[in-house]
Amino acid sequence: MKKNADKREYPASMTKVMTLLLSLEKNHPGHIVSVSHHAADVESTSLHTGEWIAVDQLNYLMMLRSDNGAATALGEYIGGNISGFAQMMNDKAHALGATNTHFVNANGMPDENHYSTARDMSVIVRYGMSLSAFRKIVSTKSCGITFTRPQTTRLLYNTNKLLFTYDGAIGVKTGWTKAAKGCLASAATRNNITLIAIVMHSATAESRFTESAALLDYGFAKAQSETQNNRSNTIGSGRRKIKAA
């Protein structure tokens, strides 16, 4: 089921899916990042200038808490600066086939030149879910992360409510700004079938969850119906063959 699949919208923090993909692709989980003033100064971050934290810990902070500073710190570390990282994001998106997407930052803060579509986001998320390291992070409900300097530990809880309420939920990423409204990339597995749903510009922060659950319910019901029809056709074909023999 799809509606306005190719309409450009602000992706909000679903942007961080791409930031995580590039972080994992560079494969430097143990490298230590020094938090810049810029990363510590963005809206909705718990980071402070001068803190030291490993890349893999930033990945969890970014994806579970949706920390904008964590995404910025990763972008600066991987790309040298946010402009360079945004180019890497766009190159990766286009390589995956998400050609109606353009990023200008690592965290999804509103910008008229920062946009995507539900179809493109599904392409990006689908690729992410093919990677075991990605799946592990986005399916984590809660965890503690450790800072190298100062040596502290913080407990994180995932902002994706479906992980706690929807049977079979395995990720992926929430998003919300006043401009983007409610966004959610969700995924769930039932009976060896995995589905991905993308909701953008939902009216409220809560409705993104109910709409995503409804989409997943629809998809699983359709998959079950198609499986039953295939079984019926197989049995019917077998009977006809027996009669013909």
Coordinates of C-alpha atoms in Angstrom, one line a residue:
M1 CA 0.0 0.0 0.0
K2 CA 1.3 3.4 -0.9
K3 CA 0.1 7.1 -0.8
N4 CA 2.2 10.0 -2.1
A5 CA 5.2 7.7 -2.2
D6 CA 7.2 10.2 -4.3
K7 CA 6.1 13.4 -2.7
R8 CA 9.1 15.3 -1.3
E9 CA 9.0 15.8 2.5
Y10 CA 11.4 16.7 5.2
P11 CA 12.7 13.4 6.6
A12 CA 13.6 14.9 10.0
S13 CA 15.6 12.4 12.1
M14 CA 15.0 9.5 9.7
T15 CA 18.0 11.2 8.1
K16 CA 20.1 9.5 10.8
V17 CA 19.6 6.2 9.0
M18 CA 22.0 7.4 6.3
T19 CA 24.4 8.8 8.9
L20 CA 24.5 5.4 10.5
L21 CA 25.0 3.6 7.2
L22 CA 28.1 5.8 6.5
S23 CA 29.4 5.4 10.0
L24 CA 29.2 1.6 9.7
E25 CA 30.6 1.6 6.2
K26 CA 33.8 3.4 7.5
N27 CA 34.1 0.6 10.1
H28 CA 35.9 2.6 12.8
P29 CA 33.7 1.7 15.8
G30 CA 36.5 2.1 18.4
H31 CA 37.8 5.4 17.2
I32 CA 37.5 8.2 19.7
V33 CA 35.7 11.5 18.7
S34 CA 36.2 14.8 20.4
V35 CA 32.9 16.6 20.5
S36 CA 33.2 20.0 18.8
H37 CA 31.5 23.2 19.9
H38 CA 29.3 22.9 16.8
A39 CA 28.1 19.4 17.7
A40 CA 27.5 20.4 21.3
D41 CA 25.5 23.5 20.2
V42 CA 22.9 22.0 18.0
E43 CA 19.3 21.6 19.1
S44 CA 18.3 18.5 21.0
T45 CA 21.7 17.1 22.1
S46 CA 23.1 15.9 25.4
L47 CA 26.7 16.3 24.3
H48 CA 29.1 18.9 25.7
T49 CA 32.1 20.5 24.0
G50 CA 35.3 18.6 24.6
E51 CA 33.8 15.3 25.6
W52 CA 35.5 12.1 24.2
I53 CA 33.3 9.3 23.0
A54 CA 33.8 6.3 20.7
V55 CA 32.1 6.1 17.3
D56 CA 30.1 3.0 18.2
Q57 CA 28.8 4.8 21.3
L58 CA 27.8 7.8 19.2
N59 CA 25.9 5.4 16.9
Y60 CA 23.7 4.3 19.7
L61 CA 23.3 7.8 21.1
M62 CA 22.2 9.0 17.7
M63 CA 19.8 6.2 16.9
L64 CA 18.2 5.5 20.3
R65 CA 18.0 8.9 21.8
S66 CA 17.9 10.6 18.4
D67 CA 20.7 12.9 19.6
N68 CA 21.3 15.6 16.9
G69 CA 24.8 16.4 18.3
A70 CA 25.8 12.8 18.0
A71 CA 24.9 12.8 14.3
T72 CA 26.8 16.1 13.8
A73 CA 29.8 14.7 15.6
L74 CA 29.8 11.6 13.4
G75 CA 29.4 13.7 10.3
E76 CA 32.3 16.0 11.2
Y77 CA 34.5 13.1 12.0
I78 CA 33.7 11.0 8.9
G79 CA 33.4 13.8 6.4
G80 CA 35.8 16.3 7.7
N81 CA 33.0 18.8 7.9
I82 CA 29.2 18.7 7.5
S83 CA 29.3 19.9 3.9
G84 CA 31.7 17.1 2.9
F85 CA 29.7 14.5 4.8
A86 CA 26.4 15.7 3.2
Q87 CA 28.1 15.0 -0.2
M88 CA 28.9 11.5 1.0
M89 CA 25.3 11.0 2.1
N90 CA 24.0 12.1 -1.3
D91 CA 26.4 9.9 -3.2
K92 CA 25.4 6.9 -1.2
A93 CA 21.7 7.7 -1.5
H94 CA 21.9 8.0 -5.3
A95 CA 24.0 4.8 -5.5
L96 CA 21.2 3.0 -3.7
G97 CA 18.7 4.3 -6.1
A98 CA 17.2 7.0 -3.9
T99 CA 17.4 9.7 -6.6
N100 CA 14.7 12.0 -5.2
T101 CA 16.6 12.6 -2.0
H102 CA 19.0 15.4 -1.1
F103 CA 20.8 15.9 2.3
V104 CA 22.5 19.0 3.6
N105 CA 23.1 17.9 7.2
A106 CA 23.7 14.7 9.3
N107 CA 20.8 15.0 11.7
G108 CA 17.7 16.0 9.7
M109 CA 17.2 19.6 11.0
P110 CA 14.9 21.5 8.6
D111 CA 16.3 23.0 5.5
E112 CA 14.5 23.6 2.2
N113 CA 17.3 21.7 0.4
H114 CA 17.1 18.7 2.7
Y115 CA 14.4 16.3 1.5
S116 CA 13.4 12.8 0.7
T117 CA 10.4 10.7 -0.2
A118 CA 8.7 7.7 1.4
R119 CA 9.8 5.5 -1.5
D120 CA 13.5 6.7 -1.3
M121 CA 13.5 6.3 2.5
S122 CA 12.2 2.7 2.1
V123 CA 15.1 2.0 -0.3
I124 CA 17.7 3.4 2.2
V125 CA 16.1 1.6 5.1
R126 CA 15.9 -1.7 3.2
Y127 CA 19.6 -1.6 2.5
G128 CA 20.3 -0.8 6.2
M129 CA 18.3 -3.8 7.3
S130 CA 20.4 -6.0 5.2
L131 CA 23.4 -5.2 7.5
S132 CA 23.6 -7.1 10.8
A133 CA 25.3 -4.2 12.6
F134 CA 22.6 -1.9 11.5
R135 CA 19.8 -4.3 12.6
K136 CA 21.4 -4.7 16.0
I137 CA 21.5 -1.0 16.7
V138 CA 18.0 0.0 15.5
S139 CA 16.4 -2.9 17.3
T140 CA 17.9 -2.1 20.6
K141 CA 15.3 -1.0 23.2
S142 CA 17.7 0.3 25.8
C143 CA 21.4 0.3 26.6
G144 CA 24.2 2.1 28.4
I145 CA 26.8 4.1 26.6
T146 CA 30.2 5.1 28.0
F147 CA 32.2 8.3 27.5
T148 CA 35.9 8.1 27.5
R149 CA 36.4 11.6 28.9
P150 CA 35.0 12.3 31.4
Q151 CA 34.5 8.6 32.2
T152 CA 30.7 8.4 32.6
T153 CA 27.9 6.1 31.6
R154 CA 24.5 7.1 30.3
L155 CA 21.4 5.0 30.0
L156 CA 19.4 5.3 26.7
Y157 CA 15.9 4.3 25.8
N158 CA 14.8 4.0 22.2
T159 CA 12.4 6.7 21.0
N160 CA 10.6 4.2 18.7
K161 CA 7.6 3.1 20.7
L162 CA 6.8 0.3 18.3
L163 CA 9.7 -1.7 19.7
F164 CA 7.9 -1.9 23.0
T165 CA 4.3 -2.2 21.7
Y166 CA 4.2 -3.9 18.3
D167 CA 4.6 -7.6 18.0
G168 CA 7.6 -8.4 15.9
A169 CA 9.0 -4.9 15.7
I170 CA 12.7 -4.7 14.9
G171 CA 13.4 -1.0 14.2
V172 CA 14.0 1.5 12.7
K173 CA 14.0 5.3 13.3
T174 CA 11.7 8.1 14.5
G175 CA 11.7 11.7 13.3
W176 CA 9.9 14.9 14.4
T177 CA 10.3 18.6 13.7
K178 CA 7.6 21.3 13.4
A179 CA 8.3 21.4 9.7
A180 CA 8.4 17.7 9.0
K181 CA 5.7 16.7 11.6
G182 CA 5.7 13.0 12.6
C183 CA 8.0 10.7 10.7
L184 CA 8.8 7.0 11.3
A185 CA 10.7 4.3 9.5
S186 CA 9.5 1.1 11.0
A187 CA 10.2 -2.6 10.4
A188 CA 8.7 -5.8 11.8
T189 CA 9.1 -9.6 11.2
R190 CA 6.4 -12.2 11.6
N191 CA 6.3 -15.7 10.2
N192 CA 9.7 -15.2 8.4
I193 CA 8.3 -12.1 6.6
T194 CA 9.9 -8.7 7.2
L195 CA 8.0 -5.6 6.2
I196 CA 9.2 -2.0 6.2
A197 CA 6.8 1.0 6.5
I198 CA 7.6 4.7 6.0
V199 CA 5.4 7.4 7.4
M200 CA 6.2 11.1 6.7
H201 CA 4.4 14.3 7.7
S202 CA 2.0 12.6 10.2
A203 CA -0.1 15.1 12.1
T204 CA 1.3 14.4 15.6
A205 CA 4.2 12.6 17.3
E206 CA 1.8 9.9 18.4
S207 CA -0.1 9.4 15.1
R208 CA 3.2 8.3 13.4
F209 CA 3.1 5.2 15.5
T210 CA -0.5 4.3 15.0
E211 CA -0.3 4.9 11.3
S212 CA 2.8 2.8 11.0
A213 CA 1.3 0.0 13.0
A214 CA -1.8 0.1 10.7
L215 CA 0.4 -0.1 7.6
L216 CA 2.3 -3.1 9.0
D217 CA -0.9 -4.8 10.0
Y218 CA -2.2 -4.3 6.4
G219 CA 1.0 -5.7 5.0
F220 CA 1.1 -8.8 7.2
A221 CA -2.6 -9.5 6.5
K222 CA -2.0 -9.2 2.8
A223 CA 1.1 -11.4 3.0
Q224 CA -0.9 -14.1 4.9
S225 CA -3.7 -14.0 2.4
E226 CA -1.4 -14.4 -0.5
T227 CA 0.4 -17.3 1.2
Q228 CA -3.0 -19.0 1.8
N229 CA -4.0 -18.4 -1.9
N230 CA -0.7 -19.9 -3.1
R231 CA -1.2 -23.0 -0.9
S232 CA -4.8 -23.4 -2.3
N233 CA -3.6 -23.1 -5.8
T234 CA -0.8 -25.6 -5.3
I235 CA -3.2 -28.1 -3.7
G236 CA -5.7 -27.6 -6.5
S237 CA -3.1 -28.0 -9.2
G238 CA -2.0 -31.3 -7.5
R239 CA -5.5 -32.6 -7.5
R240 CA -6.1 -31.8 -11.1
K241 CA -2.9 -33.6 -12.0
I242 CA -4.0 -36.7 -10.1
K243 CA -7.3 -36.7 -11.9
A244 CA -5.7 -36.3 -15.2
A245 CA -3.4 -39.2 -14.5

